[in-house]
Amino acid sequence: MAPTMDARESSVSFGGLDGRWVLALAALLLLLPALGSVGLSAPDEPRAAAVAREMFSMEHGRSGLALLHLNGEAYTQKPPLYYWMASAVSLLPGRVTEWSARLPSALAGLVTLWLTFVFGRRLLGTRTALLGAALLLTTYKFGHLARRVQFDVVLTAFELGALLFWWRLDRDLGTAARNRLALHACMGLALLTKGPVGFLIPMLVIGAYLAVEGRVRDLRRAVSPLALVVSLGPILAWLAAAVALAPPGFFGEAVGGGVLSRFFSGTSHARPFYYFAYQFPLEFLPWALLWPTVVWAARQRIFVEGGDEEQRRTWRFLLVWVAVNLAFFSLSAGKRGLYLLPCFPAVALLCADALRALLAGRARPPWALSAVAGAMCLALVGVAVHFGRLGEVAGAPLPPLFLGLLAAIPMLGAIAWVARVRSGRTEHVAAVAVACVWGIEVAVFTVLNPALDPIRSVEPVAAAAVRHLTPGEPVALLGSRAMIGGLSYYAERPVKWLDEIEEVPGYFAAGGKALVIKAGKLRKVRKVAEVVVLERLREGDRALLVVGPADARRSVPNPAPSAEPMP
């Protein structure tokens, strides 16, 4: 794999500004501002923050750095690296906050963009690398996850780093031993982030590509005894320490239940084999609209007689990278769209190279591309008008500023698109489209999301329950185990979890004062216990209640004015 001709270009300029600095500034403005302006969204974010807080507080002593805890119990679902990172960042504010819990993910997003540019420049040239990194940045799912407490963003950065160092090793760039150790160091960090996939996916990508190339024997260059110590040693050392500190059954739960059962049995997020056939395009919006361009370029420009052999090899590598991820997670019984995030850089680079090939040498963009862009502009303006008339979504008022931006940005983009075409700079329409998407996503992350926070965050639920409890008294939760982390984090106290409705009478008989339940369970709860609804939160299917014993409003320390019985 060698860079194409335009890799000799040291930079790309936009209005006299180096394109790399424009991309860096755009990334910083999209991923970092207002990270702590919205509450942690259940279930993943607050659960991770709760684990990090128990580690940061040292309430379990130094052993809590190796054996993770959630709600005072040993936590088996994830390795410790993200929690270590969040705890380290939390030294700045002095506690685990929304900002400090999310910052490792945001920084990993920035690293991923930089590595995508570096890798893409070597593979396909500077211009394609810059466009590919810009497409990745403005893929909504990537930006959204990079602003959350999200292990998969950190995993993506490490897996991408591993493949970059393997590529250097395969192309004899630099010292082989150093590249091999760096490859395994990245996989070792990926293992500490999310377990076996951090090692398996990069090695499967490398092995599959070498098989396609007919060079399977070269796989031996990627492995050595010392390299395996670097990649496997840290995770094995942590696992040994955690097992030594944990109660019996930790190893079986962490490895058997947390890894093997998810893959083979789908104990979490079980989905059909074909799930990604319809989910993957949704995950890569809006740039999944460019996928037909990739098919066109592959058939008309890349895999054709007389085509550039180095570019074909590059495309084969990128396509194998995507195919391995799709095949691996399609075979897994447990599936989530975000599992494919580590192959997003490859998809972005393919889209960028295909789009540049489509626009190269044209006096105007293809009519289909302009039609899709025009349809998207009209759709966004229509959405802004529709929600402007409603004025709210799910009971939360929509900021007029957001609606104005949602309408104005596509219209300005359409004007810029036409101006670029008329001036003969057809290749610039890609930058116009990226800039429009970037502006809309900035508006979503910094204006819309804070406005919708009250209907999504667990914080109001925890605050409502605490109002009816004495200091230090645990919050009680019926079912909905995924909410334990959120209630524990925001209530800053233990959560007493009731698995069955039959446990409710015993909870109140023992002096319990406030129980969080889903609104749909109220009738069943009233069949076993006399309760009064103290507070109602959220609306529709997500409605939650805080209920107490029939005399709760006469005895709670901080009675809520809104407390009222419900039929």
Coordinates of C-alpha atoms in Angstrom, one line a residue:
M1 CA 0.0 0.0 0.0
A2 CA 1.6 3.2 -1.1
P3 CA 0.2 6.8 -1.1
T4 CA -1.2 8.1 -4.3
M5 CA 0.3 11.1 -6.2
D6 CA -1.3 13.8 -4.2
A7 CA 0.3 12.6 -1.1
R8 CA 3.3 14.7 -2.1
E9 CA 1.2 17.8 -1.2
S10 CA 2.3 19.0 2.2
S11 CA -1.0 20.8 2.9
V12 CA -4.4 21.8 1.6
S13 CA -5.6 25.4 2.0
F14 CA -9.1 26.8 2.6
G15 CA -9.1 30.6 2.1
G16 CA -5.4 30.7 2.9
L17 CA -5.7 28.6 6.0
D18 CA -4.0 25.2 6.3
G19 CA -6.7 22.5 6.0
R20 CA -5.3 20.6 8.9
W21 CA -5.7 23.5 11.2
V22 CA -9.3 24.1 9.9
L23 CA -10.1 20.4 10.6
A24 CA -8.4 20.6 14.1
L25 CA -10.4 23.7 15.0
A26 CA -13.7 22.2 13.7
A27 CA -13.0 19.0 15.8
L28 CA -12.3 21.0 18.9
L29 CA -15.4 23.1 18.5
L30 CA -17.6 20.1 17.9
L31 CA -16.3 17.6 20.5
L32 CA -15.3 19.7 23.5
P33 CA -17.6 22.6 24.3
A34 CA -20.4 22.1 26.8
L35 CA -19.4 18.5 27.6
G36 CA -20.9 18.9 31.1
S37 CA -23.9 20.9 30.1
V38 CA -26.3 17.9 30.0
G39 CA -26.8 15.1 32.5
L40 CA -25.5 11.6 32.1
S41 CA -27.9 9.6 29.9
A42 CA -29.0 6.2 31.2
P43 CA -28.1 3.5 31.4
D44 CA -24.4 3.4 30.2
E45 CA -23.2 6.9 31.1
P46 CA -24.2 7.2 34.7
R47 CA -23.3 3.6 35.4
A48 CA -19.8 4.2 34.2
A49 CA -19.6 7.5 36.2
A50 CA -20.8 5.7 39.3
V51 CA -18.1 3.1 39.0
A52 CA -15.5 5.8 38.4
R53 CA -16.7 7.7 41.4
E54 CA -16.4 4.7 43.7
M55 CA -12.9 4.3 42.4
F56 CA -12.0 8.0 42.7
S57 CA -13.4 8.2 46.3
M58 CA -11.2 5.3 47.4
E59 CA -14.1 4.1 49.5
H60 CA -12.9 0.5 48.8
G61 CA -9.3 1.4 49.5
R62 CA -6.4 0.9 47.1
S63 CA -7.9 -2.5 46.1
G64 CA -10.7 -0.5 44.4
L65 CA -8.2 0.6 41.7
A66 CA -8.1 -3.1 40.5
L67 CA -11.4 -4.5 41.6
L68 CA -14.2 -2.2 40.2
H69 CA -17.4 -1.6 42.2
L70 CA -20.9 -0.5 41.4
N71 CA -23.3 0.3 44.2
G72 CA -20.8 -1.3 46.6
E73 CA -20.6 -4.7 44.8
A74 CA -17.9 -6.1 42.5
Y75 CA -18.4 -4.9 38.9
T76 CA -17.6 -7.5 36.2
Q77 CA -18.8 -5.9 33.0
K78 CA -15.8 -3.9 31.8
P79 CA -12.0 -3.8 32.2
P80 CA -10.6 -0.8 34.1
L81 CA -8.8 1.5 31.7
Y82 CA -11.7 4.0 31.0
Y83 CA -12.4 4.2 34.7
W84 CA -8.7 4.9 35.4
M85 CA -8.8 7.7 32.8
A86 CA -12.0 9.2 34.1
S87 CA -10.6 9.1 37.7
A88 CA -7.4 10.7 36.7
V89 CA -9.2 13.5 34.8
S90 CA -11.4 14.0 37.9
L91 CA -8.4 15.2 39.9
L92 CA -8.9 18.5 38.2
P93 CA -12.5 19.3 39.5
G94 CA -11.9 17.2 42.6
R95 CA -14.7 14.8 41.9
V96 CA -16.2 12.8 39.1
T97 CA -18.4 15.1 37.1
E98 CA -20.2 14.8 33.8
W99 CA -17.3 16.7 32.2
S100 CA -14.6 14.6 33.7
A101 CA -16.4 11.4 32.9
R102 CA -16.8 12.3 29.3
L103 CA -13.5 13.9 28.6
P104 CA -11.5 10.6 27.9
S105 CA -14.0 9.8 25.2
A106 CA -13.8 13.3 23.7
L107 CA -10.0 13.2 23.7
A108 CA -10.1 9.7 22.1
G109 CA -12.3 11.1 19.4
L110 CA -9.7 13.8 18.7
V111 CA -7.0 11.2 18.6
T112 CA -9.1 9.0 16.2
L113 CA -9.5 11.9 13.8
W114 CA -5.8 12.7 13.8
L115 CA -4.9 9.0 13.2
T116 CA -7.4 8.8 10.4
F117 CA -5.8 11.8 8.7
V118 CA -2.2 10.4 9.3
F119 CA -3.2 6.9 8.0
G120 CA -5.3 8.2 5.2
R121 CA -2.5 10.5 4.0
R122 CA -0.2 7.5 3.7
L123 CA -2.8 5.3 2.0
L124 CA -4.6 7.7 -0.3
G125 CA -3.0 11.2 -0.2
T126 CA -3.4 14.4 1.7
R127 CA -6.6 15.6 0.1
T128 CA -8.5 12.4 0.6
A129 CA -7.2 12.0 4.1
L130 CA -8.4 15.5 5.0
L131 CA -11.8 14.9 3.5
G132 CA -12.0 11.4 5.1
A133 CA -11.3 12.8 8.6
A134 CA -13.9 15.6 8.0
L135 CA -16.5 13.0 7.0
L136 CA -15.7 10.9 10.1
L137 CA -16.0 14.0 12.3
T138 CA -19.4 14.9 10.9
T139 CA -20.8 11.4 11.0
Y140 CA -23.5 12.1 13.6
K141 CA -22.9 8.8 15.5
F142 CA -19.2 9.5 15.9
G143 CA -19.7 13.0 17.2
H144 CA -22.5 11.9 19.5
L145 CA -20.5 9.1 21.0
A146 CA -17.4 11.1 21.4
R147 CA -19.3 13.5 23.6
R148 CA -20.5 10.7 25.8
V149 CA -19.0 8.4 28.3
Q150 CA -18.3 5.8 25.6
F151 CA -15.7 3.0 25.7
D152 CA -16.1 2.3 22.0
V153 CA -14.5 5.7 21.0
V154 CA -11.4 4.9 23.1
L155 CA -11.4 1.3 21.6
T156 CA -11.6 2.8 18.1
A157 CA -8.5 5.0 18.8
F158 CA -6.5 2.1 20.0
E159 CA -7.6 -0.3 17.2
L160 CA -6.8 2.4 14.6
G161 CA -3.4 2.9 16.2
A162 CA -2.7 -0.8 16.1
L163 CA -3.5 -1.0 12.3
L164 CA -1.4 2.0 11.6
F165 CA 1.6 0.5 13.3
W166 CA 1.0 -2.8 11.5
W167 CA 0.9 -1.0 8.2
R168 CA 4.2 0.6 9.0
L169 CA 5.6 -2.8 9.9
D170 CA 4.2 -4.3 6.7
R171 CA 5.7 -1.5 4.5
D172 CA 9.1 -1.5 6.3
L173 CA 8.7 2.0 7.6
G174 CA 10.8 2.5 10.6
T175 CA 12.2 -0.2 12.9
A176 CA 10.3 -3.5 12.7
A177 CA 10.7 -4.3 16.4
R178 CA 9.4 -0.8 17.4
N179 CA 6.4 -1.0 15.1
R180 CA 5.6 -4.5 16.3
L181 CA 5.8 -3.4 20.0
A182 CA 3.7 -0.3 19.3
L183 CA 1.1 -2.5 17.5
H184 CA 0.8 -4.8 20.5
A185 CA 0.9 -1.8 23.0
C186 CA -2.2 -0.4 21.2
M187 CA -3.9 -3.8 21.3
G188 CA -3.0 -4.2 25.0
L189 CA -4.7 -0.8 25.7
A190 CA -7.7 -1.9 23.6
L191 CA -7.9 -5.0 25.7
L192 CA -7.9 -3.0 28.9
T193 CA -10.7 -0.8 27.4
K194 CA -13.2 -3.4 26.3
G195 CA -11.8 -6.8 26.5
P196 CA -11.0 -9.5 23.8
V197 CA -12.3 -7.5 20.8
G198 CA -9.5 -5.1 21.3
F199 CA -7.1 -7.9 20.3
L200 CA -9.2 -10.0 18.1
I201 CA -10.5 -7.4 15.6
P202 CA -7.1 -5.9 14.6
M203 CA -5.5 -9.4 14.3
L204 CA -8.5 -10.6 12.2
V205 CA -8.3 -7.6 9.9
I206 CA -4.5 -8.1 9.5
G207 CA -4.9 -11.9 8.9
A208 CA -7.8 -11.5 6.5
Y209 CA -6.1 -8.9 4.4
L210 CA -2.9 -10.9 4.2
A211 CA -5.0 -13.9 3.1
V212 CA -6.6 -11.8 0.4
E213 CA -3.1 -10.8 -0.7
G214 CA -1.9 -14.3 -0.6
R215 CA 0.7 -13.5 2.1
V216 CA -0.6 -15.4 5.1
R217 CA 2.9 -16.2 6.2
D218 CA 3.7 -12.5 6.7
L219 CA 1.3 -12.7 9.7
R220 CA 4.3 -14.0 11.6
R221 CA 5.9 -10.6 11.4
A222 CA 3.2 -9.1 13.5
V223 CA 3.8 -11.5 16.5
S224 CA 6.7 -12.2 18.8
P225 CA 7.0 -13.5 22.4
L226 CA 7.9 -10.0 23.7
A227 CA 5.1 -8.4 21.7
L228 CA 2.5 -10.8 23.2
V229 CA 3.7 -10.0 26.7
V230 CA 3.1 -6.3 25.8
S231 CA -0.4 -6.9 24.5
L232 CA -1.7 -9.7 26.8
G233 CA 0.4 -9.1 29.9
P234 CA -1.5 -6.0 31.2
I235 CA -5.0 -7.5 30.9
L236 CA -3.9 -10.8 32.4
A237 CA -2.2 -9.0 35.3
W238 CA -5.3 -6.9 36.0
L239 CA -7.6 -10.0 35.8
A240 CA -5.4 -11.9 38.2
A241 CA -5.4 -9.0 40.7
A242 CA -9.2 -8.5 40.4
V243 CA -9.8 -12.3 40.9
A244 CA -7.6 -12.3 43.9
L245 CA -9.5 -9.4 45.5
A246 CA -13.0 -10.4 44.4
P247 CA -15.5 -12.7 46.0
P248 CA -15.9 -16.2 44.5
G249 CA -17.4 -16.3 41.0
F250 CA -15.8 -13.1 39.7
F251 CA -13.8 -14.8 36.9
G252 CA -16.8 -16.8 35.7
E253 CA -19.0 -13.7 35.7
A254 CA -16.5 -11.4 34.0
V255 CA -15.3 -13.8 31.3
G256 CA -18.1 -16.3 31.0
G257 CA -21.0 -14.0 31.6
G258 CA -19.5 -10.7 30.5
V259 CA -17.8 -11.9 27.3
L260 CA -18.7 -15.4 26.1
S261 CA -22.4 -15.3 27.0
R262 CA -22.8 -11.9 25.1
F263 CA -21.2 -13.3 22.0
F264 CA -22.7 -16.7 21.9
S265 CA -26.0 -16.3 23.7
G266 CA -26.9 -12.7 23.3
T267 CA -27.5 -12.1 27.0
S268 CA -27.3 -8.4 26.2
H269 CA -28.7 -6.7 23.1
A270 CA -29.7 -9.9 21.3
R271 CA -30.4 -9.1 17.6
P272 CA -30.9 -11.2 14.4
F273 CA -28.0 -12.0 12.1
Y274 CA -29.0 -9.4 9.5
Y275 CA -29.3 -6.6 12.0
F276 CA -26.4 -4.6 10.6
A277 CA -27.8 -4.8 7.1
Y278 CA -30.3 -2.1 8.1
Q279 CA -28.6 -0.6 11.1
F280 CA -25.2 0.2 9.7
P281 CA -26.5 2.7 7.2
L282 CA -28.4 4.4 10.0
E283 CA -25.3 4.5 12.1
F284 CA -23.2 6.2 9.4
L285 CA -25.7 9.0 8.5
P286 CA -25.5 11.4 6.8
W287 CA -22.6 10.0 4.9
A288 CA -24.2 6.6 4.2
L289 CA -25.8 8.6 1.4
L290 CA -22.3 8.4 -0.3
W291 CA -22.1 4.7 -0.3
P292 CA -23.5 4.4 -3.9
T293 CA -20.5 6.5 -4.8
V294 CA -18.1 3.9 -3.3
V295 CA -19.8 1.2 -5.3
W296 CA -19.5 3.3 -8.5
A297 CA -15.8 4.1 -7.9
A298 CA -15.0 0.5 -7.1
R299 CA -16.5 -0.7 -10.3
Q300 CA -15.5 2.1 -12.6
R301 CA -12.2 3.4 -11.3
I302 CA -10.5 1.1 -8.8
F303 CA -11.0 -2.6 -9.7
V304 CA -10.7 -2.2 -13.4
E305 CA -8.1 -3.4 -15.9
G306 CA -5.3 -0.9 -16.1
G307 CA -6.1 0.7 -12.8
D308 CA -3.5 1.7 -10.2
E309 CA -2.4 -1.4 -8.4
E310 CA -1.4 0.4 -5.2
Q311 CA -4.8 2.1 -5.0
R312 CA -6.4 -1.3 -5.5
R313 CA -4.4 -2.7 -2.6
T314 CA -5.4 0.2 -0.4
W315 CA -9.1 -0.3 -1.2
R316 CA -8.8 -4.0 -0.6
F317 CA -7.4 -3.3 2.8
L318 CA -10.1 -0.8 3.7
L319 CA -12.8 -3.1 2.5
V320 CA -11.4 -6.0 4.4
W321 CA -11.3 -3.8 7.5
V322 CA -15.0 -3.1 7.2
A323 CA -15.9 -6.6 6.2
V324 CA -14.2 -8.2 9.2
N325 CA -16.0 -5.9 11.6
L326 CA -19.4 -6.6 10.0
A327 CA -18.8 -10.4 9.9
F328 CA -17.5 -10.6 13.4
F329 CA -20.4 -8.7 15.0
S330 CA -23.0 -10.3 12.8
L331 CA -21.9 -13.7 14.1
S332 CA -22.2 -12.3 17.7
A333 CA -25.6 -12.9 19.2
G334 CA -25.4 -9.5 21.0
K335 CA -25.4 -6.6 18.7
R336 CA -25.4 -2.8 18.9
G337 CA -24.8 -0.3 16.2
L338 CA -21.9 1.4 18.0
Y339 CA -20.0 -1.9 17.9
L340 CA -19.0 -1.0 14.3
L341 CA -17.5 2.3 15.3
P342 CA -13.9 1.0 15.0
C343 CA -14.4 0.5 11.2
F344 CA -15.8 4.1 10.7
P345 CA -12.4 5.5 9.8
A346 CA -12.1 3.0 6.9
V347 CA -15.6 3.8 5.7
A348 CA -14.9 7.5 5.8
L349 CA -11.7 7.1 3.8
L350 CA -13.5 5.0 1.2
C351 CA -16.3 7.6 0.9
A352 CA -13.8 10.4 0.6
D353 CA -11.7 8.7 -2.1
A354 CA -14.8 7.8 -4.1
L355 CA -16.3 11.3 -3.8
R356 CA -13.1 12.9 -5.0
A357 CA -13.0 10.5 -7.9
L358 CA -16.6 11.4 -8.8
L359 CA -16.0 15.1 -8.7
A360 CA -12.5 15.1 -10.4
G361 CA -12.4 17.0 -13.7
R362 CA -16.1 17.8 -13.8
A363 CA -17.6 21.2 -14.6
R364 CA -20.5 20.6 -12.3
P365 CA -21.5 17.8 -9.8
P366 CA -23.5 14.8 -11.1
W367 CA -27.2 15.6 -11.1
A368 CA -27.9 12.8 -8.6
L369 CA -25.5 14.2 -6.1
S370 CA -27.0 17.7 -6.4
A371 CA -30.5 16.2 -6.1
V372 CA -29.7 14.4 -2.9
A373 CA -28.1 17.5 -1.4
G374 CA -31.1 19.6 -2.4
A375 CA -33.5 17.1 -1.0
M376 CA -31.6 17.1 2.3
C377 CA -31.7 20.9 2.5
L378 CA -35.4 21.0 1.9
A379 CA -36.0 18.2 4.4
L380 CA -34.1 20.1 7.1
V381 CA -36.0 23.3 6.5
G382 CA -39.2 21.3 6.6
V383 CA -38.3 19.8 9.9
A384 CA -37.5 23.2 11.3
V385 CA -40.8 24.6 10.2
H386 CA -42.7 21.5 11.6
F387 CA -41.1 21.7 15.0
G388 CA -41.4 25.4 15.0
R389 CA -45.1 25.0 14.8
L390 CA -45.2 22.4 17.6
G391 CA -42.8 24.4 19.8
E392 CA -41.8 21.3 21.8
V393 CA -40.8 17.7 21.7
A394 CA -41.8 15.2 24.4
G395 CA -42.9 18.0 26.6
A396 CA -39.7 20.0 26.4
P397 CA -39.7 23.4 24.7
L398 CA -37.5 23.7 21.6
P399 CA -35.0 26.6 21.6
P400 CA -35.9 29.2 18.9
L401 CA -32.1 29.5 18.2
F402 CA -31.9 25.9 17.3
L403 CA -34.9 26.0 15.0
G404 CA -33.4 29.1 13.3
L405 CA -30.1 27.5 12.8
L406 CA -31.7 24.3 11.5
A407 CA -33.5 26.3 8.8
A408 CA -30.7 28.9 8.0
I409 CA -27.7 26.5 7.7
P410 CA -29.1 24.4 4.9
M411 CA -30.2 27.5 3.0
L412 CA -26.8 29.1 3.3
G413 CA -25.3 25.8 2.2
A414 CA -27.4 25.7 -0.9
I415 CA -26.3 29.2 -1.8
A416 CA -22.6 28.3 -1.3
W417 CA -23.1 25.1 -3.3
V418 CA -24.4 27.0 -6.3
A419 CA -21.7 29.7 -6.0
R420 CA -19.0 27.1 -6.0
V421 CA -20.4 25.3 -9.1
R422 CA -20.8 28.6 -11.0
S423 CA -17.2 29.6 -10.2
G424 CA -15.9 26.3 -11.6
R425 CA -14.8 24.9 -8.2
T426 CA -16.9 21.8 -8.3
E427 CA -14.6 19.9 -6.0
H428 CA -15.4 22.4 -3.2
V429 CA -19.0 21.3 -2.9
A430 CA -17.8 18.4 -0.7
A431 CA -16.4 21.0 1.8
V432 CA -19.7 22.9 1.6
A433 CA -21.7 19.8 2.5
V434 CA -19.3 18.9 5.4
A435 CA -19.5 22.5 6.7
C436 CA -23.4 22.4 6.7
V437 CA -23.5 19.1 8.6
W438 CA -20.9 20.3 11.0
G439 CA -22.9 23.5 11.8
I440 CA -26.1 21.5 12.4
E441 CA -24.4 19.1 14.7
V442 CA -22.8 21.9 16.7
A443 CA -26.3 23.3 17.1
V444 CA -27.7 19.9 18.2
F445 CA -24.9 19.3 20.7
T446 CA -24.7 22.8 22.3
V447 CA -28.2 24.2 21.9
L448 CA -30.8 21.4 21.5
N449 CA -29.4 18.7 23.8
P450 CA -29.2 21.0 26.9
A451 CA -32.8 22.0 26.3
L452 CA -33.9 18.4 26.2
D453 CA -31.9 17.3 29.2
P454 CA -34.7 17.4 31.7
I455 CA -36.6 14.7 29.9
R456 CA -33.6 12.4 29.4
S457 CA -31.3 12.7 32.4
V458 CA -31.6 10.5 35.5
E459 CA -30.7 13.4 37.7
P460 CA -34.2 14.7 38.3
V461 CA -35.4 11.2 39.2
A462 CA -32.6 10.8 41.8
A463 CA -33.3 14.3 43.2
A464 CA -37.0 13.5 43.5
A465 CA -36.3 10.3 45.5
V466 CA -33.7 12.0 47.7
R467 CA -36.3 14.7 48.7
H468 CA -38.2 12.0 50.5
L469 CA -35.3 10.4 52.3
T470 CA -33.2 11.2 55.3
P471 CA -29.4 11.7 54.8
G472 CA -27.6 8.5 54.0
E473 CA -30.8 6.5 53.5
P474 CA -30.6 4.3 50.4
V475 CA -32.8 5.0 47.3
A476 CA -35.0 2.0 46.4
L477 CA -35.6 0.9 42.9
L478 CA -38.0 -1.8 41.6
G479 CA -36.8 -3.7 38.6
S480 CA -35.1 -1.5 35.9
R481 CA -31.7 -2.7 37.0
A482 CA -30.0 -0.5 34.4
M483 CA -31.0 2.5 36.4
I484 CA -28.9 1.5 39.4
G485 CA -25.8 3.4 38.2
G486 CA -27.7 6.6 37.5
L487 CA -29.5 6.7 40.8
S488 CA -26.3 5.8 42.7
Y489 CA -24.4 8.5 40.9
Y490 CA -26.9 11.4 41.2
A491 CA -28.3 10.5 44.6
E492 CA -24.8 10.0 45.9
R493 CA -25.9 7.1 48.1
P494 CA -26.5 3.4 47.8
V495 CA -29.4 1.9 45.8
K496 CA -31.5 -0.8 47.3
W497 CA -32.7 -2.9 44.3
L498 CA -35.9 -4.9 44.5
D499 CA -36.1 -7.6 41.8
E500 CA -39.7 -8.6 42.3
I501 CA -42.9 -6.7 43.2
E502 CA -43.5 -9.1 46.1
E503 CA -40.5 -7.5 47.8
V504 CA -42.2 -4.1 48.0
P505 CA -44.3 -4.7 51.2
G506 CA -41.1 -5.8 53.0
Y507 CA -39.3 -2.7 51.9
F508 CA -42.0 -0.4 53.3
A509 CA -42.5 -2.6 56.4
A510 CA -38.8 -2.1 57.2
G511 CA -39.2 1.7 57.2
G512 CA -38.6 2.4 53.5
K513 CA -39.9 5.8 52.4
A514 CA -39.3 6.2 48.6
L515 CA -39.4 3.7 45.8
V516 CA -38.7 4.5 42.1
I517 CA -40.8 2.5 39.7
K518 CA -42.0 2.7 36.1
A519 CA -45.4 4.3 35.8
G520 CA -46.8 1.1 34.2
K521 CA -46.1 -0.9 37.3
L522 CA -48.2 1.2 39.7
R523 CA -51.3 -0.9 39.5
K524 CA -49.4 -4.1 40.2
V525 CA -47.6 -2.4 43.1
R526 CA -50.9 -1.3 44.6
K527 CA -52.1 -4.9 44.6
V528 CA -49.4 -5.8 47.2
A529 CA -48.9 -2.5 49.1
E530 CA -50.8 0.7 49.9
V531 CA -48.7 3.4 48.3
V532 CA -49.1 7.1 47.3
V533 CA -47.4 8.7 44.4
L534 CA -45.0 11.3 45.7
E535 CA -43.7 12.5 42.4
R536 CA -44.1 11.8 38.7
L537 CA -41.3 12.4 36.2
R538 CA -41.1 12.2 32.4
E539 CA -44.0 11.4 30.1
G540 CA -45.2 8.6 27.9
D541 CA -43.5 5.2 27.9
R542 CA -40.5 6.7 29.9
A543 CA -42.7 7.9 32.8
L544 CA -41.3 7.2 36.2
L545 CA -42.8 7.5 39.7
V546 CA -41.5 7.9 43.2
V547 CA -43.9 6.2 45.5
G548 CA -44.1 5.9 49.2
P549 CA -46.3 4.3 52.0
A550 CA -49.8 5.7 52.3
D551 CA -48.7 8.1 55.1
A552 CA -45.5 9.2 53.3
R553 CA -46.5 12.9 52.9
R554 CA -47.0 13.3 56.6
S555 CA -43.6 11.9 57.5
V556 CA -41.1 12.8 54.7
P557 CA -38.4 15.3 55.7
N558 CA -38.8 17.4 52.5
P559 CA -42.3 16.8 51.1
A560 CA -42.8 17.7 47.5
P561 CA -45.5 20.2 46.6
S562 CA -46.4 18.1 43.6
A563 CA -47.0 14.9 45.4
E564 CA -50.5 13.6 44.8
P565 CA -52.3 10.3 44.6
M566 CA -52.8 8.7 41.2
P567 CA -55.6 6.3 40.2

